[in-house]
Amino acid sequence: MHKYLGYVGIYGQDMPGLEKNEFDLFLTKVIRFRDEAITPRVLEWENNRAFPSTVLTQAAAELGLLGMEIETKSGGLGLTFEQKLRVLDEISETSMPFAFSLVNTHNVAARIARQGSDKHRELFLNDLITGTRFGSTALTEPSAGSDFGAIKTLATRTKGGWLLSGEKAWITNAAASDVIIIYAQTKKDAGARGIASFLVDGTQQGFSRTEPFPLIGGHAIGTGGFRLDNYFCPDEDTLAPAGEGFLAALSSINEARTYVASMCCSMVRFALRKAVIYASTRKTFGHTLLEHQGVAWSLANVANQLEAASLLTEKAISTISAGNSKQAILAASHAKKFTSEMIEPALVACIQSMGAEGLREEHLLGHHMSAARIANYVDGSTEIQTERISKSLLQIYGT
Ligand SMILES: Cc1cc2nc3c(=O)[nH]c(=O)nc-3n(C[C@H](O)[C@H](O)[C@H](O)COP(=O)(O)OP(=O)(O)OC[C@H]3O[C@@H](n4cnc5c(N)ncnc54)[C@H](O)[C@@H]3O)c2cc1C
């Protein structure tokens, strides 16, 4: 359970958040919504490879979840970063993919609320907050993922704006989104220096969607891609000019890495509870499974890993909440690396302790296994976190 921290919002606004009692009440409504509207549909979304648009819209209508960390005067709930994470954690207990899809549309809405023009707010903000339209943030391309500076989508200057051409792949919500923050290169081979970001309206000419990818799981994320063919982007739809796009992309990455870490802790907590409850009643050789040292130690190791992962995640949350953006880079990398490396062995241990029963899909542990794999790539792969940590070695341990 996170502590309640004072917070300067990640989108730069003072966000007082809800009072503790008010927030606790709100959280009980989120949990009820999860249990009634999300959990019963998780396997249906996986089996049908379906994007959960109806339930996302319902989450917006009933609880305002697509505007969590947006100021109330812009139509949001005005939650703090930490409160947003508590909500995402509750949802991730049974569906990290749903939570991940939700927060990605939310992030586009929050960026428009903060950075967009009056026209953007009028055209898109209410539609995103109400789940009438969905949002994506698109950096990755078929030939460039970790190496973001190598993207090839090209923005060519034209009268009154830019013509965008290229292809994006592996984009959250791409199955349904049409309000998209796109990163493109303005000068061929200029690397990070040439990257700018643009707001693209997928209902306009020059935008076409590619088929979402069938994956090993996590279909509620709606992962897929799109193509831009001379899409005209007027000057006012430039969100970050050349040279600033790269930094703009990095500015919110620590928060994203931290909520992924938090979601991983939430999935392991759910699995461990399930395993402990099962192991405390199932008997073999006259004793409950939990009375066998071999099983109890295996689950104790999971609890031990979870404690450590939660503390690293708490540290990243409190660093971000205190507004220490420089320290947040390392804190978020440590949290994401540790949690995404611990989650798979932890889930396997929980499944193993339940014997064959652990394989039944209704327990959602297989669903969490594919989400755990996904956590190792999104918002910077595990190796990229290691790379980031390695860059700090000399400064921190070299004297
Ligand atoms: C479900 C899902 C949703 C996603 N959503 C989005 C989204 O909304 N927007 C978006 O822009 N992208 C999104 N991504 C893409 C994600 O950001 C990339 O998958 C990630 O950046 C890694 O890129 P890659 O898959 O191309 O792997 P590559 O960059 O090709 O790397 C392949 C492997 O090599 C490792 N590697 C690469 N470089 C190094 C190095 N220098 N040192 C050591 N190891 C290295 C990587 O860690 C990885 O294990 C999503 C991905 C998934 C799976």
Short mmCIF file of C-alpha atoms and ligand atoms in Angstrom, two decimals:
data_model
loop_
_atom_site.label_atom_id
_atom_site.label_comp_id
_atom_site.label_asym_id
_atom_site.label_seq_id
_atom_site.Cartn_x
_atom_site.Cartn_y
_atom_site.Cartn_z
CA MET A 1 0.00 0.00 0.00
CA HIS A 2 1.49 3.35 -0.98
CA LYS A 3 1.71 6.16 1.52
CA TYR A 4 -0.07 9.36 0.62
CA LEU A 5 2.42 11.90 -0.61
CA GLY A 6 2.20 15.56 -1.49
CA TYR A 7 2.78 15.90 -5.19
CA VAL A 8 3.49 18.25 -8.04
CA GLY A 9 1.75 16.53 -10.97
CA ILE A 10 3.86 14.94 -13.70
CA TYR A 11 2.15 17.20 -16.16
CA GLY A 12 3.47 20.23 -14.29
CA GLN A 13 0.33 21.31 -12.48
CA ASP A 14 -0.22 21.35 -8.76
CA MET A 15 -2.61 18.49 -8.19
CA PRO A 16 -3.97 18.39 -4.68
CA GLY A 17 -5.68 15.04 -5.22
CA LEU A 18 -8.58 13.69 -3.20
CA GLU A 19 -8.59 13.70 0.60
CA LYS A 20 -7.72 10.30 2.06
CA ASN A 21 -11.30 9.37 3.03
CA GLU A 22 -12.67 10.54 -0.27
CA PHE A 23 -9.98 8.62 -2.16
CA ASP A 24 -10.56 5.42 -0.16
CA LEU A 25 -14.24 5.63 -1.05
CA PHE A 26 -13.36 6.20 -4.71
CA LEU A 27 -11.05 3.18 -4.62
CA THR A 28 -13.85 0.92 -3.37
CA LYS A 29 -15.86 1.99 -6.42
CA VAL A 30 -12.89 1.18 -8.67
CA ILE A 31 -12.59 -2.27 -7.08
CA ARG A 32 -16.31 -2.91 -7.56
CA PHE A 33 -16.03 -1.81 -11.20
CA ARG A 34 -13.03 -4.12 -11.70
CA ASP A 35 -14.88 -7.07 -10.19
CA GLU A 36 -18.12 -6.50 -12.09
CA ALA A 37 -17.07 -5.01 -15.44
CA ILE A 38 -13.42 -5.97 -16.08
CA THR A 39 -12.54 -9.32 -14.47
CA PRO A 40 -15.45 -11.31 -15.97
CA ARG A 41 -14.38 -10.21 -19.48
CA VAL A 42 -10.61 -10.69 -19.29
CA LEU A 43 -10.59 -14.17 -20.88
CA GLU A 44 -13.13 -13.17 -23.52
CA TRP A 45 -10.80 -10.33 -24.63
CA GLU A 46 -7.86 -12.75 -24.73
CA ASN A 47 -9.68 -15.53 -26.53
CA ASN A 48 -11.29 -13.19 -29.09
CA ARG A 49 -8.20 -10.98 -29.38
CA ALA A 50 -10.52 -8.09 -28.71
CA PHE A 51 -9.94 -4.48 -27.69
CA PRO A 52 -12.13 -3.55 -24.69
CA SER A 53 -13.53 -0.29 -26.09
CA THR A 54 -16.99 -0.61 -24.51
CA VAL A 55 -15.64 -1.19 -21.00
CA LEU A 56 -13.07 1.61 -21.38
CA THR A 57 -15.90 3.98 -22.27
CA GLN A 58 -17.92 2.62 -19.33
CA ALA A 59 -14.92 3.22 -17.00
CA ALA A 60 -14.87 6.81 -18.20
CA ALA A 61 -18.61 7.31 -17.83
CA GLU A 62 -18.98 5.71 -14.40
CA LEU A 63 -15.70 6.69 -12.75
CA GLY A 64 -13.91 9.25 -14.93
CA LEU A 65 -10.85 6.97 -15.16
CA LEU A 66 -9.66 8.41 -18.49
CA GLY A 67 -9.18 11.79 -16.80
CA MET A 68 -7.58 10.65 -13.55
CA GLU A 69 -4.60 12.97 -13.43
CA ILE A 70 -6.13 15.90 -15.30
CA GLU A 71 -7.24 19.06 -13.52
CA THR A 72 -10.91 19.18 -12.58
CA LYS A 73 -11.35 22.47 -14.46
CA SER A 74 -10.39 20.59 -17.65
CA GLY A 75 -12.86 17.79 -16.94
CA GLY A 76 -10.55 15.41 -15.07
CA LEU A 77 -10.54 13.99 -11.55
CA GLY A 78 -7.45 15.89 -10.35
CA LEU A 79 -5.86 12.84 -8.71
CA THR A 80 -2.20 12.84 -7.74
CA PHE A 81 0.31 10.62 -9.53
CA GLU A 82 0.34 8.30 -6.56
CA GLN A 83 -3.44 8.05 -6.45
CA LYS A 84 -3.47 7.27 -10.18
CA LEU A 85 -1.05 4.42 -9.51
CA ARG A 86 -3.26 3.02 -6.75
CA VAL A 87 -6.16 2.90 -9.21
CA LEU A 88 -4.00 1.25 -11.89
CA ASP A 89 -2.74 -1.27 -9.32
CA GLU A 90 -6.27 -2.32 -8.39
CA ILE A 91 -7.17 -2.86 -12.05
CA SER A 92 -3.88 -4.65 -12.79
CA GLU A 93 -4.65 -7.27 -10.15
CA THR A 94 -6.83 -8.92 -12.77
CA SER A 95 -5.94 -7.11 -16.01
CA MET A 96 -2.71 -5.23 -16.50
CA PRO A 97 -3.48 -4.99 -20.26
CA PHE A 98 -6.75 -3.15 -19.56
CA ALA A 99 -4.99 -0.80 -17.12
CA PHE A 100 -2.20 -0.21 -19.63
CA SER A 101 -4.60 0.62 -22.43
CA LEU A 102 -6.54 2.96 -20.15
CA VAL A 103 -3.49 4.86 -18.94
CA ASN A 104 -2.23 5.32 -22.51
CA THR A 105 -5.40 7.12 -23.62
CA HIS A 106 -5.29 9.04 -20.33
CA ASN A 107 -1.71 10.17 -21.05
CA VAL A 108 -2.66 11.59 -24.44
CA ALA A 109 -5.58 13.47 -22.87
CA ALA A 110 -3.31 14.80 -20.11
CA ARG A 111 -0.75 16.01 -22.61
CA ILE A 112 -3.42 17.79 -24.65
CA ALA A 113 -4.84 19.37 -21.47
CA ARG A 114 -1.39 20.69 -20.65
CA GLN A 115 0.23 21.40 -24.02
CA GLY A 116 -2.51 21.49 -26.61
CA SER A 117 -4.00 24.59 -28.20
CA ASP A 118 -7.59 25.72 -27.58
CA LYS A 119 -8.48 23.96 -30.85
CA HIS A 120 -6.94 20.68 -29.63
CA ARG A 121 -8.75 20.87 -26.33
CA GLU A 122 -12.03 21.60 -28.06
CA LEU A 123 -11.59 18.88 -30.70
CA PHE A 124 -10.09 16.07 -28.65
CA LEU A 125 -9.99 16.52 -24.89
CA ASN A 126 -13.61 15.79 -24.02
CA ASP A 127 -13.72 12.90 -26.50
CA LEU A 128 -10.66 11.30 -24.87
CA ILE A 129 -11.82 11.83 -21.30
CA THR A 130 -15.21 10.32 -22.10
CA GLY A 131 -13.75 7.39 -24.04
CA THR A 132 -15.51 8.44 -27.24
CA ARG A 133 -12.09 8.33 -28.91
CA PHE A 134 -8.89 6.60 -27.83
CA GLY A 135 -5.31 7.83 -27.78
CA SER A 136 -1.82 6.51 -28.52
CA THR A 137 1.74 7.72 -28.23
CA ALA A 138 3.76 6.42 -31.15
CA LEU A 139 7.53 6.24 -31.14
CA THR A 140 8.28 2.66 -32.20
CA GLU A 141 8.57 1.60 -35.84
CA PRO A 142 9.08 -1.75 -37.56
CA SER A 143 12.83 -1.03 -37.74
CA ALA A 144 13.39 1.04 -34.56
CA GLY A 145 12.38 0.32 -30.96
CA SER A 146 15.05 0.74 -28.29
CA ASP A 147 17.04 2.91 -30.68
CA PHE A 148 14.47 5.70 -30.74
CA GLY A 149 16.90 8.12 -32.44
CA ALA A 150 16.84 5.86 -35.52
CA ILE A 151 13.15 6.36 -36.38
CA LYS A 152 12.47 6.90 -40.07
CA THR A 153 8.98 8.43 -40.18
CA LEU A 154 9.75 11.63 -42.00
CA ALA A 155 8.25 15.10 -41.54
CA THR A 156 8.80 17.24 -44.64
CA ARG A 157 8.16 20.96 -44.55
CA THR A 158 5.28 22.21 -46.70
CA LYS A 159 3.25 25.41 -46.83
CA GLY A 160 1.56 25.95 -43.45
CA GLY A 161 2.78 22.71 -41.90
CA TRP A 162 4.37 19.31 -42.43
CA LEU A 163 3.77 16.24 -44.54
CA LEU A 164 4.25 13.08 -42.47
CA SER A 165 5.13 9.73 -44.07
CA GLY A 166 6.19 6.47 -42.48
CA GLU A 167 5.05 3.49 -40.47
CA LYS A 168 4.58 2.94 -36.74
CA ALA A 169 4.41 -0.51 -35.10
CA TRP A 170 3.88 -1.98 -31.63
CA ILE A 171 1.67 0.89 -30.53
CA THR A 172 -0.68 0.54 -27.55
CA ASN A 173 -4.35 1.14 -28.46
CA ALA A 174 -3.55 1.21 -32.19
CA ALA A 175 -6.46 -1.17 -32.76
CA ALA A 176 -8.88 1.69 -32.07
CA SER A 177 -7.06 4.96 -31.40
CA ASP A 178 -7.28 7.98 -33.65
CA VAL A 179 -5.84 10.78 -31.50
CA ILE A 180 -2.15 10.10 -31.73
CA ILE A 181 1.02 11.78 -30.58
CA ILE A 182 3.54 10.83 -33.23
CA TYR A 183 7.30 11.26 -33.21
CA ALA A 184 8.95 11.89 -36.57
CA GLN A 185 12.33 12.81 -37.98
CA THR A 186 12.55 16.26 -39.60
CA LYS A 187 16.05 15.79 -41.03
CA LYS A 188 17.13 12.50 -42.53
CA ASP A 189 19.74 10.79 -40.37
CA ALA A 190 19.83 13.65 -37.84
CA GLY A 191 19.13 11.24 -34.95
CA ALA A 192 17.71 12.66 -31.71
CA ARG A 193 18.42 16.27 -32.77
CA GLY A 194 15.93 16.11 -35.65
CA ILE A 195 12.99 14.47 -33.87
CA ALA A 196 9.77 16.47 -33.44
CA SER A 197 6.34 15.42 -32.18
CA PHE A 198 2.98 16.03 -33.80
CA LEU A 199 -0.67 15.50 -32.99
CA VAL A 200 -2.26 13.31 -35.64
CA ASP A 201 -5.99 12.92 -36.17
CA GLY A 202 -6.61 9.41 -37.48
CA THR A 203 -9.89 10.41 -39.11
CA GLN A 204 -8.01 12.59 -41.61
CA GLN A 205 -6.66 11.69 -45.04
CA GLY A 206 -3.23 10.08 -45.16
CA PHE A 207 -3.74 7.89 -42.06
CA SER A 208 -4.37 4.15 -42.34
CA ARG A 209 -4.38 1.47 -39.68
CA THR A 210 -2.56 -1.85 -40.00
CA GLU A 211 -3.99 -5.04 -38.50
CA PRO A 212 -3.44 -5.41 -34.71
CA PHE A 213 -0.89 -8.11 -33.88
CA PRO A 214 -2.12 -11.47 -32.56
CA LEU A 215 0.16 -12.02 -29.55
CA ILE A 216 0.76 -14.66 -26.89
CA GLY A 217 -1.57 -12.57 -24.68
CA GLY A 218 -2.38 -9.03 -23.57
CA HIS A 219 -4.85 -8.34 -26.39
CA ALA A 220 -6.72 -5.72 -24.38
CA ILE A 221 -3.72 -3.48 -25.05
CA GLY A 222 -4.81 -3.36 -28.70
CA THR A 223 -1.21 -3.41 -29.92
CA GLY A 224 -0.77 -2.63 -33.61
CA GLY A 225 0.41 -0.03 -36.04
CA PHE A 226 -0.46 2.52 -38.70
CA ARG A 227 0.86 4.17 -41.81
CA LEU A 228 1.10 7.83 -42.71
CA ASP A 229 1.16 8.72 -46.40
CA ASN A 230 1.71 12.44 -46.90
CA TYR A 231 -0.53 13.17 -43.93
CA PHE A 232 -0.83 16.98 -43.72
CA CYS A 233 -0.12 18.25 -40.25
CA PRO A 234 -0.75 22.00 -39.84
CA ASP A 235 1.86 23.97 -37.88
CA GLU A 236 -0.46 24.31 -34.90
CA ASP A 237 -0.46 20.51 -34.51
CA THR A 238 3.28 20.46 -33.78
CA LEU A 239 3.60 19.56 -30.10
CA ALA A 240 7.39 19.68 -29.79
CA PRO A 241 9.63 21.22 -32.48
CA ALA A 242 12.71 19.56 -33.97
CA GLY A 243 15.30 18.91 -31.31
CA GLU A 244 12.75 19.00 -28.49
CA GLY A 245 10.75 15.91 -29.45
CA PHE A 246 13.31 13.50 -28.06
CA LEU A 247 13.38 15.27 -24.70
CA ALA A 248 9.58 15.54 -24.68
CA ALA A 249 9.37 11.76 -25.09
CA LEU A 250 11.79 11.19 -22.24
CA SER A 251 10.08 13.69 -19.92
CA SER A 252 7.26 11.35 -18.99
CA ILE A 253 9.11 8.03 -19.31
CA ASN A 254 10.10 7.81 -15.62
CA GLU A 255 6.46 7.99 -14.59
CA ALA A 256 5.56 5.31 -17.14
CA ARG A 257 8.38 3.02 -15.97
CA THR A 258 7.20 3.48 -12.40
CA TYR A 259 3.58 2.59 -13.11
CA VAL A 260 4.70 -0.51 -15.03
CA ALA A 261 6.80 -1.49 -11.97
CA SER A 262 3.80 -0.89 -9.74
CA MET A 263 1.55 -2.97 -11.99
CA CYS A 264 4.08 -5.85 -11.79
CA CYS A 265 3.99 -5.72 -7.97
CA SER A 266 0.21 -5.76 -8.11
CA MET A 267 0.11 -8.88 -10.31
CA VAL A 268 2.56 -10.72 -8.04
CA ARG A 269 0.60 -9.70 -4.92
CA PHE A 270 -2.55 -11.12 -6.53
CA ALA A 271 -0.80 -14.38 -7.51
CA LEU A 272 0.79 -14.82 -4.08
CA ARG A 273 -2.53 -14.33 -2.30
CA LYS A 274 -4.12 -16.90 -4.58
CA ALA A 275 -1.27 -19.38 -4.04
CA VAL A 276 -1.19 -18.94 -0.24
CA ILE A 277 -4.95 -19.36 0.10
CA TYR A 278 -4.86 -22.50 -2.06
CA ALA A 279 -1.79 -23.93 -0.30
CA SER A 280 -3.35 -23.39 3.11
CA THR A 281 -6.29 -25.71 2.35
CA ARG A 282 -5.05 -28.29 -0.17
CA LYS A 283 -3.59 -31.33 1.60
CA THR A 284 -0.96 -33.85 0.52
CA PHE A 285 0.53 -36.57 2.74
CA GLY A 286 -1.74 -35.49 5.62
CA HIS A 287 -0.60 -31.85 5.69
CA THR A 288 -1.57 -28.65 3.91
CA LEU A 289 0.79 -27.65 1.13
CA LEU A 290 1.83 -24.68 3.22
CA GLU A 291 2.95 -27.03 5.99
CA HIS A 292 5.48 -28.57 3.59
CA GLN A 293 8.66 -26.58 3.91
CA GLY A 294 9.43 -26.94 0.21
CA VAL A 295 6.22 -25.11 -0.76
CA ALA A 296 6.29 -22.58 2.08
CA TRP A 297 9.88 -21.56 1.34
CA SER A 298 9.16 -21.15 -2.34
CA LEU A 299 6.27 -18.77 -1.53
CA ALA A 300 8.33 -17.05 1.17
CA ASN A 301 10.91 -16.29 -1.51
CA VAL A 302 8.17 -14.74 -3.65
CA ALA A 303 7.08 -12.60 -0.66
CA ASN A 304 10.69 -11.57 -0.12
CA GLN A 305 11.11 -10.53 -3.78
CA LEU A 306 7.79 -8.70 -3.69
CA GLU A 307 8.81 -6.73 -0.59
CA ALA A 308 12.03 -5.62 -2.26
CA ALA A 309 10.26 -4.77 -5.53
CA SER A 310 7.59 -2.77 -3.68
CA LEU A 311 10.22 -0.78 -1.80
CA LEU A 312 12.06 0.11 -5.00
CA THR A 313 8.75 1.11 -6.57
CA GLU A 314 7.82 3.20 -3.50
CA LYS A 315 11.17 4.93 -3.80
CA ALA A 316 10.54 5.78 -7.45
CA ILE A 317 7.05 7.04 -6.63
CA SER A 318 8.24 9.25 -3.79
CA THR A 319 11.15 10.60 -5.87
CA ILE A 320 8.77 11.53 -8.69
CA SER A 321 6.22 12.88 -6.24
CA ALA A 322 8.85 15.12 -4.66
CA GLY A 323 9.58 16.57 -8.11
CA ASN A 324 13.17 15.27 -8.23
CA SER A 325 13.14 14.60 -11.95
CA LYS A 326 16.90 13.95 -12.21
CA GLN A 327 16.95 11.35 -9.42
CA ALA A 328 13.72 9.89 -10.80
CA ILE A 329 15.54 8.62 -13.91
CA LEU A 330 17.63 6.18 -11.90
CA ALA A 331 14.95 5.36 -9.33
CA ALA A 332 12.47 4.46 -12.09
CA SER A 333 15.05 2.33 -13.95
CA HIS A 334 15.93 0.40 -10.78
CA ALA A 335 12.24 -0.18 -10.01
CA LYS A 336 11.31 -1.28 -13.54
CA LYS A 337 14.35 -3.54 -13.99
CA PHE A 338 13.92 -5.27 -10.65
CA THR A 339 10.15 -5.76 -10.89
CA SER A 340 10.14 -6.96 -14.48
CA GLU A 341 12.93 -9.44 -13.75
CA MET A 342 11.32 -10.76 -10.58
CA ILE A 343 7.75 -11.10 -11.87
CA GLU A 344 8.13 -14.13 -14.15
CA PRO A 345 9.92 -16.46 -11.66
CA ALA A 346 7.52 -15.22 -8.96
CA LEU A 347 4.44 -16.07 -11.03
CA VAL A 348 5.92 -19.45 -11.97
CA ALA A 349 6.52 -20.23 -8.28
CA CYS A 350 2.91 -19.33 -7.42
CA ILE A 351 1.57 -21.46 -10.29
CA GLN A 352 3.87 -24.36 -9.34
CA SER A 353 2.74 -24.29 -5.72
CA MET A 354 -0.85 -24.83 -6.87
CA GLY A 355 0.04 -27.93 -8.92
CA ALA A 356 -2.03 -28.46 -12.06
CA GLU A 357 -4.77 -26.26 -10.58
CA GLY A 358 -2.51 -23.24 -11.20
CA LEU A 359 -2.82 -23.79 -14.95
CA ARG A 360 -6.58 -23.23 -15.05
CA GLU A 361 -7.13 -20.05 -17.00
CA GLU A 362 -9.84 -18.81 -14.64
CA HIS A 363 -7.12 -18.07 -12.06
CA LEU A 364 -5.69 -15.49 -14.50
CA LEU A 365 -2.11 -16.49 -13.72
CA GLY A 366 -1.44 -17.31 -17.40
CA HIS A 367 -2.92 -13.92 -18.29
CA HIS A 368 -0.42 -12.35 -15.87
CA MET A 369 2.44 -14.38 -17.40
CA SER A 370 1.94 -12.76 -20.82
CA ALA A 371 1.53 -9.33 -19.17
CA ALA A 372 4.80 -9.96 -17.31
CA ARG A 373 6.53 -10.61 -20.64
CA ILE A 374 5.06 -7.37 -22.02
CA ALA A 375 6.32 -5.44 -18.98
CA ASN A 376 9.84 -6.38 -20.08
CA TYR A 377 9.49 -4.31 -23.28
CA VAL A 378 7.12 -1.38 -22.78
CA ASP A 379 8.52 2.05 -21.92
CA GLY A 380 12.09 0.82 -22.36
CA SER A 381 13.15 -2.82 -22.27
CA THR A 382 14.83 -4.43 -19.26
CA GLU A 383 18.21 -4.19 -21.01
CA ILE A 384 17.69 -0.47 -21.58
CA GLN A 385 17.09 -0.06 -17.81
CA THR A 386 20.33 -1.96 -17.16
CA GLU A 387 22.08 0.30 -19.64
CA ARG A 388 20.73 3.38 -17.82
CA ILE A 389 21.88 2.05 -14.45
CA SER A 390 25.31 1.20 -15.87
CA LYS A 391 25.68 4.84 -16.96
CA SER A 392 25.41 5.92 -13.30
CA LEU A 393 28.04 3.50 -11.95
CA LEU A 394 31.06 5.80 -12.04
CA GLN A 395 29.20 8.74 -10.57
CA ILE A 396 27.67 6.78 -7.71
CA TYR A 397 30.20 4.07 -6.96
CA GLY A 398 33.34 5.34 -8.67
CA THR A 399 34.82 7.42 -5.86
C1 LIG B 1 2.43 -4.70 -25.83
C2 LIG B 1 3.36 -3.62 -26.29
C3 LIG B 1 2.90 -2.30 -26.30
C4 LIG B 1 3.75 -1.27 -26.75
N1 LIG B 1 3.28 0.02 -26.79
C5 LIG B 1 4.04 1.01 -27.34
C6 LIG B 1 3.52 2.34 -27.52
O1 LIG B 1 2.40 2.64 -27.12
N2 LIG B 1 4.30 3.24 -28.14
C7 LIG B 1 5.56 2.96 -28.62
O2 LIG B 1 6.19 3.84 -29.17
N3 LIG B 1 6.09 1.70 -28.46
C8 LIG B 1 5.37 0.73 -27.83
N4 LIG B 1 5.87 -0.55 -27.68
C9 LIG B 1 7.20 -0.85 -28.21
C10 LIG B 1 8.27 -0.96 -27.14
O3 LIG B 1 8.58 0.33 -26.67
C11 LIG B 1 9.46 -1.67 -27.79
O4 LIG B 1 9.12 -3.03 -27.93
C12 LIG B 1 10.74 -1.52 -26.98
O5 LIG B 1 11.20 -0.19 -27.03
C13 LIG B 1 11.86 -2.45 -27.52
O6 LIG B 1 12.02 -2.27 -28.88
P1 LIG B 1 12.00 -3.54 -29.87
O7 LIG B 1 10.87 -4.41 -29.50
O8 LIG B 1 12.02 -3.00 -31.26
O9 LIG B 1 13.33 -4.31 -29.58
P2 LIG B 1 14.77 -3.95 -30.16
O10 LIG B 1 15.07 -2.52 -29.91
O11 LIG B 1 14.89 -4.47 -31.52
O12 LIG B 1 15.68 -4.83 -29.19
C14 LIG B 1 15.67 -6.26 -29.24
C15 LIG B 1 16.31 -6.79 -27.97
O13 LIG B 1 17.65 -6.31 -27.85
C16 LIG B 1 17.82 -5.58 -26.66
N5 LIG B 1 18.68 -4.43 -26.92
C17 LIG B 1 18.52 -3.46 -27.82
N6 LIG B 1 19.51 -2.56 -27.75
C18 LIG B 1 20.34 -2.98 -26.75
C19 LIG B 1 21.55 -2.48 -26.18
N7 LIG B 1 22.10 -1.34 -26.59
N8 LIG B 1 22.12 -3.18 -25.17
C20 LIG B 1 21.57 -4.32 -24.71
N9 LIG B 1 20.41 -4.83 -25.21
C21 LIG B 1 19.80 -4.17 -26.21
C22 LIG B 1 16.42 -5.13 -26.26
O14 LIG B 1 16.33 -4.88 -24.87
C23 LIG B 1 15.59 -6.32 -26.71
O15 LIG B 1 15.63 -7.33 -25.73
C24 LIG B 1 5.06 -1.58 -27.18
C25 LIG B 1 5.52 -2.91 -27.14
C26 LIG B 1 4.69 -3.92 -26.70
C27 LIG B 1 5.20 -5.32 -26.66
#
